[in-house]
PDB file of C-alpha atoms in Angstrom:
ATOM      1  CA  MET A   1      -0.224  -0.037  -0.003  1.00 87.00           C
ATOM      2  CA  MET A   2       1.571   3.502  -1.042  1.00 96.00           C
ATOM      3  CA  ILE A   3       1.379   5.818   2.121  1.00 97.00           C
ATOM      4  CA  ARG A   4       0.753   9.790   0.871  1.00 98.00           C
ATOM      5  CA  ILE A   5       2.731  12.090   2.962  1.00 98.00           C
ATOM      6  CA  VAL A   6       2.470  15.623   2.880  1.00 98.00           C
ATOM      7  CA  LEU A   7       5.905  17.764   4.270  1.00 98.00           C
ATOM      8  CA  VAL A   8       5.769  20.807   6.332  1.00 98.00           C
ATOM      9  CA  ASP A   9       8.794  22.825   6.916  1.00 97.00           C
ATOM     10  CA  ASP A  10       9.675  26.365   5.826  1.00 95.00           C
ATOM     11  CA  HIS A  11      13.540  25.715   4.364  1.00 95.00           C
ATOM     12  CA  PRO A  12      12.705  24.473   0.317  1.00 96.00           C
ATOM     13  CA  VAL A  13      15.531  22.682   0.316  1.00 96.00           C
ATOM     14  CA  VAL A  14      15.066  20.769   2.749  1.00 96.00           C
ATOM     15  CA  ARG A  15      11.757  19.850   2.086  1.00 97.00           C
ATOM     16  CA  ALA A  16      13.250  18.730  -1.966  1.00 97.00           C
ATOM     17  CA  GLY A  17      15.622  16.686  -0.039  1.00 96.00           C
ATOM     18  CA  LEU A  18      13.331  15.338   2.467  1.00 97.00           C
ATOM     19  CA  ARG A  19      11.694  14.310  -1.082  1.00 97.00           C
ATOM     20  CA  ALA A  20      13.953  12.410  -3.663  1.00 97.00           C
ATOM     21  CA  LEU A  21      14.895  10.692   0.031  1.00 97.00           C
ATOM     22  CA  VAL A  22      11.566   9.186   0.701  1.00 97.00           C
ATOM     23  CA  GLU A  23      10.653   8.442  -2.603  1.00 96.00           C
ATOM     24  CA  SER A  24      13.095   6.244  -2.810  1.00 97.00           C
ATOM     25  CA  GLN A  25      11.460   3.582  -1.314  1.00 97.00           C
ATOM     26  CA  GLU A  26       8.921   2.698  -3.321  1.00 96.00           C
ATOM     27  CA  ASP A  27       6.286   2.297  -0.470  1.00 97.00           C
ATOM     28  CA  LEU A  28       5.813   6.291   0.125  1.00 97.00           C
ATOM     29  CA  SER A  29       5.127   9.052  -2.241  1.00 97.00           C
ATOM     30  CA  VAL A  30       5.125  12.414  -1.712  1.00 98.00           C
ATOM     31  CA  VAL A  31       1.215  13.964  -2.714  1.00 98.00           C
ATOM     32  CA  GLY A  32       2.594  17.786  -1.353  1.00 97.00           C
ATOM     33  CA  GLU A  33       4.288  20.515   1.132  1.00 97.00           C
ATOM     34  CA  ALA A  34       4.180  23.695   2.155  1.00 97.00           C
ATOM     35  CA  ALA A  35       5.824  25.784   4.401  1.00 96.00           C
ATOM     36  CA  GLY A  36       3.277  26.846   7.228  1.00 95.00           C
ATOM     37  CA  MET A  37       0.040  27.183   8.827  1.00 96.00           C
ATOM     38  CA  ASP A  38      -2.381  27.568   5.891  1.00 96.00           C
ATOM     39  CA  GLU A  39       0.003  25.808   3.029  1.00 96.00           C
ATOM     40  CA  ALA A  40      -0.753  22.926   5.537  1.00 97.00           C
ATOM     41  CA  LEU A  41      -4.149  22.981   5.694  1.00 97.00           C
ATOM     42  CA  ALA A  42      -4.526  23.417   2.292  1.00 97.00           C
ATOM     43  CA  ALA A  43      -2.734  20.836   1.221  1.00 97.00           C
ATOM     44  CA  VAL A  44      -4.309  18.036   3.714  1.00 97.00           C
ATOM     45  CA  ALA A  45      -7.979  19.194   3.022  1.00 95.00           C
ATOM     46  CA  THR A  46      -6.278  18.197  -0.689  1.00 96.00           C
ATOM     47  CA  HIS A  47      -4.306  15.701  -0.858  1.00 96.00           C
ATOM     48  CA  GLN A  48      -5.928  13.656   2.086  1.00 96.00           C
ATOM     49  CA  PRO A  49      -2.528  12.080   3.257  1.00 97.00           C
ATOM     50  CA  ASP A  50      -1.857   9.214   5.732  1.00 97.00           C
ATOM     51  CA  VAL A  51       0.859  10.716   7.567  1.00 98.00           C
ATOM     52  CA  VAL A  52       2.525  14.632   7.724  1.00 98.00           C
ATOM     53  CA  LEU A  53       5.968  15.483   8.507  1.00 98.00           C
ATOM     54  CA  MET A  54       6.225  17.800  10.777  1.00 98.00           C
ATOM     55  CA  ASP A  55       9.325  20.272  11.571  1.00 96.00           C
ATOM     56  CA  LEU A  56       8.416  22.596  14.735  1.00 94.00           C
ATOM     57  CA  SER A  57      10.125  25.758  13.934  1.00 92.00           C
ATOM     58  CA  LEU A  58       8.253  26.883  10.586  1.00 92.00           C
ATOM     59  CA  GLY A  59       9.652  30.567  10.848  1.00 85.00           C
ATOM     60  CA  PRO A  60       8.757  33.975  12.209  1.00 84.00           C
ATOM     61  CA  ASP A  61       5.602  34.493  10.697  1.00 87.00           C
ATOM     62  CA  GLN A  62       4.341  31.744  11.032  1.00 89.00           C
ATOM     63  CA  PRO A  63       2.868  29.507  14.484  1.00 92.00           C
ATOM     64  CA  GLY A  64       5.067  26.625  15.898  1.00 92.00           C
ATOM     65  CA  GLY A  65       5.237  23.132  14.855  1.00 94.00           C
ATOM     66  CA  ALA A  66       2.962  22.374  17.755  1.00 93.00           C
ATOM     67  CA  GLU A  67       0.317  24.325  17.365  1.00 95.00           C
ATOM     68  CA  VAL A  68       0.056  23.694  12.702  1.00 96.00           C
ATOM     69  CA  THR A  69      -0.476  19.949  14.619  1.00 96.00           C
ATOM     70  CA  ALA A  70      -2.867  20.916  16.266  1.00 95.00           C
ATOM     71  CA  ALA A  71      -5.021  22.739  13.616  1.00 96.00           C
ATOM     72  CA  LEU A  72      -4.320  19.552  11.324  1.00 97.00           C
ATOM     73  CA  ARG A  73      -5.319  17.138  13.661  1.00 94.00           C
ATOM     74  CA  ALA A  74      -8.715  18.937  14.319  1.00 94.00           C
ATOM     75  CA  LEU A  75      -9.316  18.548  10.436  1.00 94.00           C
ATOM     76  CA  PRO A  76     -11.663  16.140   9.534  1.00 92.00           C
ATOM     77  CA  GLN A  77      -9.077  14.206   7.756  1.00 89.00           C
ATOM     78  CA  ARG A  78      -7.051  13.454  10.919  1.00 93.00           C
ATOM     79  CA  PRO A  79      -3.488  13.514   9.785  1.00 95.00           C
ATOM     80  CA  GLU A  80      -1.379  11.000  11.756  1.00 96.00           C
ATOM     81  CA  VAL A  81       1.450  13.938  12.069  1.00 97.00           C
ATOM     82  CA  LEU A  82       5.252  12.882  12.809  1.00 97.00           C
ATOM     83  CA  VAL A  83       7.568  15.513  14.512  1.00 97.00           C
ATOM     84  CA  LEU A  84      11.023  15.646  12.032  1.00 97.00           C
ATOM     85  CA  THR A  85      13.316  18.785  14.069  1.00 94.00           C
ATOM     86  CA  THR A  86      16.726  19.467  15.187  1.00 92.00           C
ATOM     87  CA  TYR A  87      14.714  20.344  18.697  1.00 88.00           C
ATOM     88  CA  ASP A  88      14.555  17.782  21.236  1.00 84.00           C
ATOM     89  CA  THR A  89      14.447  19.492  24.937  1.00 83.00           C
ATOM     90  CA  GLU A  90      11.407  18.459  26.970  1.00 78.00           C
ATOM     91  CA  SER A  91       8.935  21.386  26.469  1.00 82.00           C
ATOM     92  CA  ASP A  92       9.354  20.970  23.170  1.00 87.00           C
ATOM     93  CA  ILE A  93       8.479  16.881  22.456  1.00 88.00           C
ATOM     94  CA  LEU A  94       5.946  17.611  25.287  1.00 86.00           C
ATOM     95  CA  ARG A  95       4.000  20.591  23.665  1.00 89.00           C
ATOM     96  CA  ALA A  96       4.204  18.675  20.344  1.00 92.00           C
ATOM     97  CA  LEU A  97       2.789  15.132  21.519  1.00 90.00           C
ATOM     98  CA  GLU A  98       0.381  16.964  23.492  1.00 89.00           C
ATOM     99  CA  ALA A  99      -0.617  18.621  20.454  1.00 92.00           C
ATOM    100  CA  GLY A 100      -1.360  15.323  18.703  1.00 92.00           C
ATOM    101  CA  ALA A 101       2.104  14.212  16.931  1.00 93.00           C
ATOM    102  CA  ARG A 102       1.849  10.845  16.786  1.00 92.00           C
ATOM    103  CA  GLY A 103       5.556  10.934  16.495  1.00 92.00           C
ATOM    104  CA  TYR A 104       8.893  12.399  17.501  1.00 94.00           C
ATOM    105  CA  LEU A 105      12.156  12.371  15.345  1.00 95.00           C
ATOM    106  CA  LEU A 106      15.031  14.279  14.628  1.00 94.00           C
ATOM    107  CA  LYS A 107      16.471  15.501  11.692  1.00 93.00           C
ATOM    108  CA  ASP A 108      19.789  13.530  12.591  1.00 91.00           C
ATOM    109  CA  ALA A 109      18.360  10.206  12.196  1.00 91.00           C
ATOM    110  CA  PRO A 110      19.301   7.463   9.532  1.00 92.00           C
ATOM    111  CA  PRO A 111      17.324   7.543   6.759  1.00 95.00           C
ATOM    112  CA  ASP A 112      16.285   3.296   7.442  1.00 94.00           C
ATOM    113  CA  GLU A 113      14.086   5.047  11.060  1.00 94.00           C
ATOM    114  CA  LEU A 114      12.911   7.508   9.510  1.00 96.00           C
ATOM    115  CA  PHE A 115      11.791   5.349   6.767  1.00 97.00           C
ATOM    116  CA  ALA A 116      10.847   2.977   9.880  1.00 94.00           C
ATOM    117  CA  GLY A 117       8.839   6.113  11.020  1.00 94.00           C
ATOM    118  CA  ILE A 118       6.958   7.217   8.739  1.00 97.00           C
ATOM    119  CA  ARG A 119       5.330   3.450   8.407  1.00 96.00           C
ATOM    120  CA  GLY A 120       4.254   2.622  12.202  1.00 93.00           C
ATOM    121  CA  THR A 121       3.270   6.020  12.086  1.00 94.00           C
ATOM    122  CA  SER A 122       0.895   5.370   9.393  1.00 95.00           C
ATOM    123  CA  ARG A 123      -0.429   2.378  10.929  1.00 92.00           C
ATOM    124  CA  GLY A 124      -1.542   4.375  14.052  1.00 90.00           C
ATOM    125  CA  GLU A 125       1.743   3.898  16.021  1.00 89.00           C
ATOM    126  CA  THR A 126       4.071   6.095  18.659  1.00 88.00           C
ATOM    127  CA  VAL A 127       6.966   6.912  17.048  1.00 90.00           C
ATOM    128  CA  LEU A 128       9.919   8.397  18.934  1.00 90.00           C
ATOM    129  CA  ALA A 129      13.320   9.067  18.257  1.00 89.00           C
ATOM    130  CA  PRO A 130      15.849   6.609  21.842  1.00 84.00           C
ATOM    131  CA  SER A 131      16.485  10.381  23.108  1.00 82.00           C
ATOM    132  CA  VAL A 132      12.984  11.359  22.857  1.00 85.00           C
ATOM    133  CA  ALA A 133      12.341   7.736  24.576  1.00 81.00           C
ATOM    134  CA  ALA A 134      14.960   8.838  27.408  1.00 76.00           C
ATOM    135  CA  THR A 135      13.978  12.133  27.931  1.00 75.00           C
ATOM    136  CA  LEU A 136      10.283  10.982  28.179  1.00 74.00           C
ATOM    137  CA  ILE A 137      11.271   8.310  30.675  1.00 68.00           C
ATOM    138  CA  ARG A 138      13.473  10.328  33.111  1.00 64.00           C
ATOM    139  CA  ARG A 139      10.614  12.722  33.099  1.00 63.00           C
ATOM    140  CA  THR A 140       7.929  10.107  34.325  1.00 57.00           C
ATOM    141  CA  THR A 141      10.348   7.555  36.408  1.00 52.00           C
ATOM    142  CA  PRO A 142      12.246   8.378  39.622  1.00 52.00           C
ATOM    143  CA  GLY A 143      15.703   8.881  39.550  1.00 49.00           C
ATOM    144  CA  ALA A 144      16.661   5.848  41.145  1.00 45.00           C
ATOM    145  CA  THR A 145      14.881   3.834  38.372  1.00 59.00           C
ATOM    146  CA  THR A 146      15.775   6.665  35.438  1.00 73.00           C
ATOM    147  CA  ILE A 147      16.504   4.270  31.815  1.00 82.00           C
ATOM    148  CA  THR A 148      19.152   6.322  30.377  1.00 83.00           C
ATOM    149  CA  GLU A 149      19.206   7.224  26.463  1.00 84.00           C
ATOM    150  CA  ARG A 150      22.661   4.414  26.194  1.00 88.00           C
ATOM    151  CA  GLU A 151      20.428   1.934  27.998  1.00 90.00           C
ATOM    152  CA  VAL A 152      17.505   2.666  25.409  1.00 90.00           C
ATOM    153  CA  GLU A 153      19.485   1.877  23.198  1.00 90.00           C
ATOM    154  CA  VAL A 154      21.268  -1.672  24.443  1.00 93.00           C
ATOM    155  CA  LEU A 155      17.609  -2.484  24.957  1.00 92.00           C
ATOM    156  CA  GLU A 156      16.877  -1.669  21.125  1.00 90.00           C
ATOM    157  CA  LEU A 157      18.911  -4.080  19.937  1.00 92.00           C
ATOM    158  CA  LEU A 158      18.415  -6.641  22.872  1.00 91.00           C
ATOM    159  CA  PHE A 159      15.012  -6.850  20.887  1.00 89.00           C
ATOM    160  CA  ARG A 160      17.297  -7.420  17.780  1.00 87.00           C
ATOM    161  CA  GLY A 161      18.565 -10.042  19.619  1.00 88.00           C
ATOM    162  CA  LEU A 162      21.891  -8.984  19.437  1.00 92.00           C
ATOM    163  CA  GLY A 163      24.237 -10.918  22.442  1.00 90.00           C
ATOM    164  CA  ASN A 164      27.031  -8.832  24.174  1.00 93.00           C
ATOM    165  CA  LYS A 165      29.931  -8.993  21.211  1.00 93.00           C
ATOM    166  CA  GLU A 166      27.668  -7.734  18.030  1.00 93.00           C
ATOM    167  CA  MET A 167      26.215  -5.124  21.023  1.00 93.00           C
ATOM    168  CA  ALA A 168      29.820  -3.783  21.881  1.00 92.00           C
ATOM    169  CA  ARG A 169      30.308  -3.652  18.522  1.00 93.00           C
ATOM    170  CA  GLU A 170      27.205  -1.948  17.702  1.00 91.00           C
ATOM    171  CA  LEU A 171      27.828   0.431  20.521  1.00 91.00           C
ATOM    172  CA  PHE A 172      31.179   1.142  20.002  1.00 91.00           C
ATOM    173  CA  VAL A 173      31.942  -0.164  23.608  1.00 89.00           C
ATOM    174  CA  SER A 174      33.161  -3.343  25.021  1.00 90.00           C
ATOM    175  CA  GLU A 175      31.472  -5.930  26.528  1.00 89.00           C
ATOM    176  CA  ALA A 176      32.103  -5.012  30.283  1.00 90.00           C
ATOM    177  CA  THR A 177      30.669  -1.892  29.495  1.00 90.00           C
ATOM    178  CA  VAL A 178      27.481  -3.801  27.811  1.00 92.00           C
ATOM    179  CA  LYS A 179      27.631  -6.488  31.228  1.00 91.00           C
ATOM    180  CA  SER A 180      26.725  -2.985  33.038  1.00 90.00           C
ATOM    181  CA  HIS A 181      24.280  -1.355  31.331  1.00 91.00           C
ATOM    182  CA  LEU A 182      22.540  -4.841  31.224  1.00 93.00           C
ATOM    183  CA  SER A 183      22.667  -4.893  35.072  1.00 90.00           C
ATOM    184  CA  HIS A 184      21.286  -1.556  35.619  1.00 88.00           C
ATOM    185  CA  ILE A 185      18.489  -2.828  33.100  1.00 91.00           C
ATOM    186  CA  TYR A 186      17.603  -5.179  34.642  1.00 89.00           C
ATOM    187  CA  THR A 187      17.620  -3.949  38.145  1.00 86.00           C
ATOM    188  CA  LYS A 188      15.433  -0.764  36.990  1.00 85.00           C
ATOM    189  CA  LEU A 189      12.894  -2.566  35.109  1.00 84.00           C
ATOM    190  CA  GLY A 190      12.957  -5.485  38.176  1.00 82.00           C
ATOM    191  CA  VAL A 191      13.836  -8.765  35.986  1.00 84.00           C
ATOM    192  CA  ASP A 192      16.235 -11.443  35.925  1.00 85.00           C
ATOM    193  CA  THR A 193      16.393 -12.021  32.101  1.00 86.00           C
ATOM    194  CA  ARG A 194      16.806 -10.489  28.182  1.00 87.00           C
ATOM    195  CA  ALA A 195      13.691 -12.031  27.418  1.00 86.00           C
ATOM    196  CA  GLY A 196      11.918 -10.150  30.828  1.00 84.00           C
ATOM    197  CA  ALA A 197      13.816  -6.593  29.498  1.00 88.00           C
ATOM    198  CA  VAL A 198      12.734  -6.938  26.271  1.00 87.00           C
ATOM    199  CA  ALA A 199       8.822  -7.319  27.631  1.00 84.00           C
ATOM    200  CA  ALA A 200       9.294  -5.074  30.523  1.00 83.00           C
ATOM    201  CA  ALA A 201      10.393  -2.318  28.058  1.00 85.00           C
ATOM    202  CA  ILE A 202       7.746  -3.287  25.164  1.00 84.00           C
ATOM    203  CA  GLU A 203       4.452  -2.632  28.265  1.00 79.00           C
ATOM    204  CA  GLN A 204       6.671   0.365  29.332  1.00 80.00           C
ATOM    205  CA  ARG A 205       6.224   1.228  26.111  1.00 78.00           C
ATOM    206  CA  ILE A 206      10.869   2.205  26.248  1.00 84.00           C
ATOM    207  CA  ILE A 207      10.965   1.102  23.010  1.00 84.00           C
ATOM    208  CA  ARG A 208       8.786   0.638  20.241  1.00 71.00           C
ATOM    209  CA  PRO A 209       8.387  -3.501  18.134  1.00 65.00           C
ATOM    210  CA  HIS A 210       8.771  -1.297  14.651  1.00 53.00           C
ATOM    211  CA  ARG A 211      11.164   0.419  15.592  1.00 43.00           C
ATOM    212  CA  SER A 212      14.384  -2.473  15.155  1.00 39.00           C
ATOM    213  CA  MET A 213      12.525  -3.817  12.684  1.00 39.00           C
TER     214      MET A 213
END
């Protein structure tokens, strides 16, 4: 099934680059572009996309991406919105998610992560960059059980079935460091096995299964 996408970003060069990148995938199609609120509303009404890829900063004369997201989600079409931005502060993340964004990725994400995020968003799944997930966990979890950004990465590698040696190579650390991360993860999640850690992380929405496909 073709996933229809509208790009919302105030930089034409960025939109052109995103269009070229996204349309390298056979199942992804950019059907419209917008630089601000009015253009975004018109593009969604005209093209009825499955996903709106939304920047948070749309220039000094435009509402921010969170405000545009809220306006789009109020439309009859209620398109799914995936934020793609350079901003990763807690306030920006919360504002976007509270406005109705389905997911939040950063512009330094690898292409495969972006593609998976778009596909997940189109299915109504929540998509979060590891650093964003870690920020949300830190906000809602007592300090003694806070899951760090690196531990989120380890959990995602666990979900993929990697062993300690493979994780060490992937993360550019020693096996001893991997074992230390696993020990901390087990303690924080109240488990004692790799499978238990993955199950707990999915249940608590620390990781998303589709993100590691």
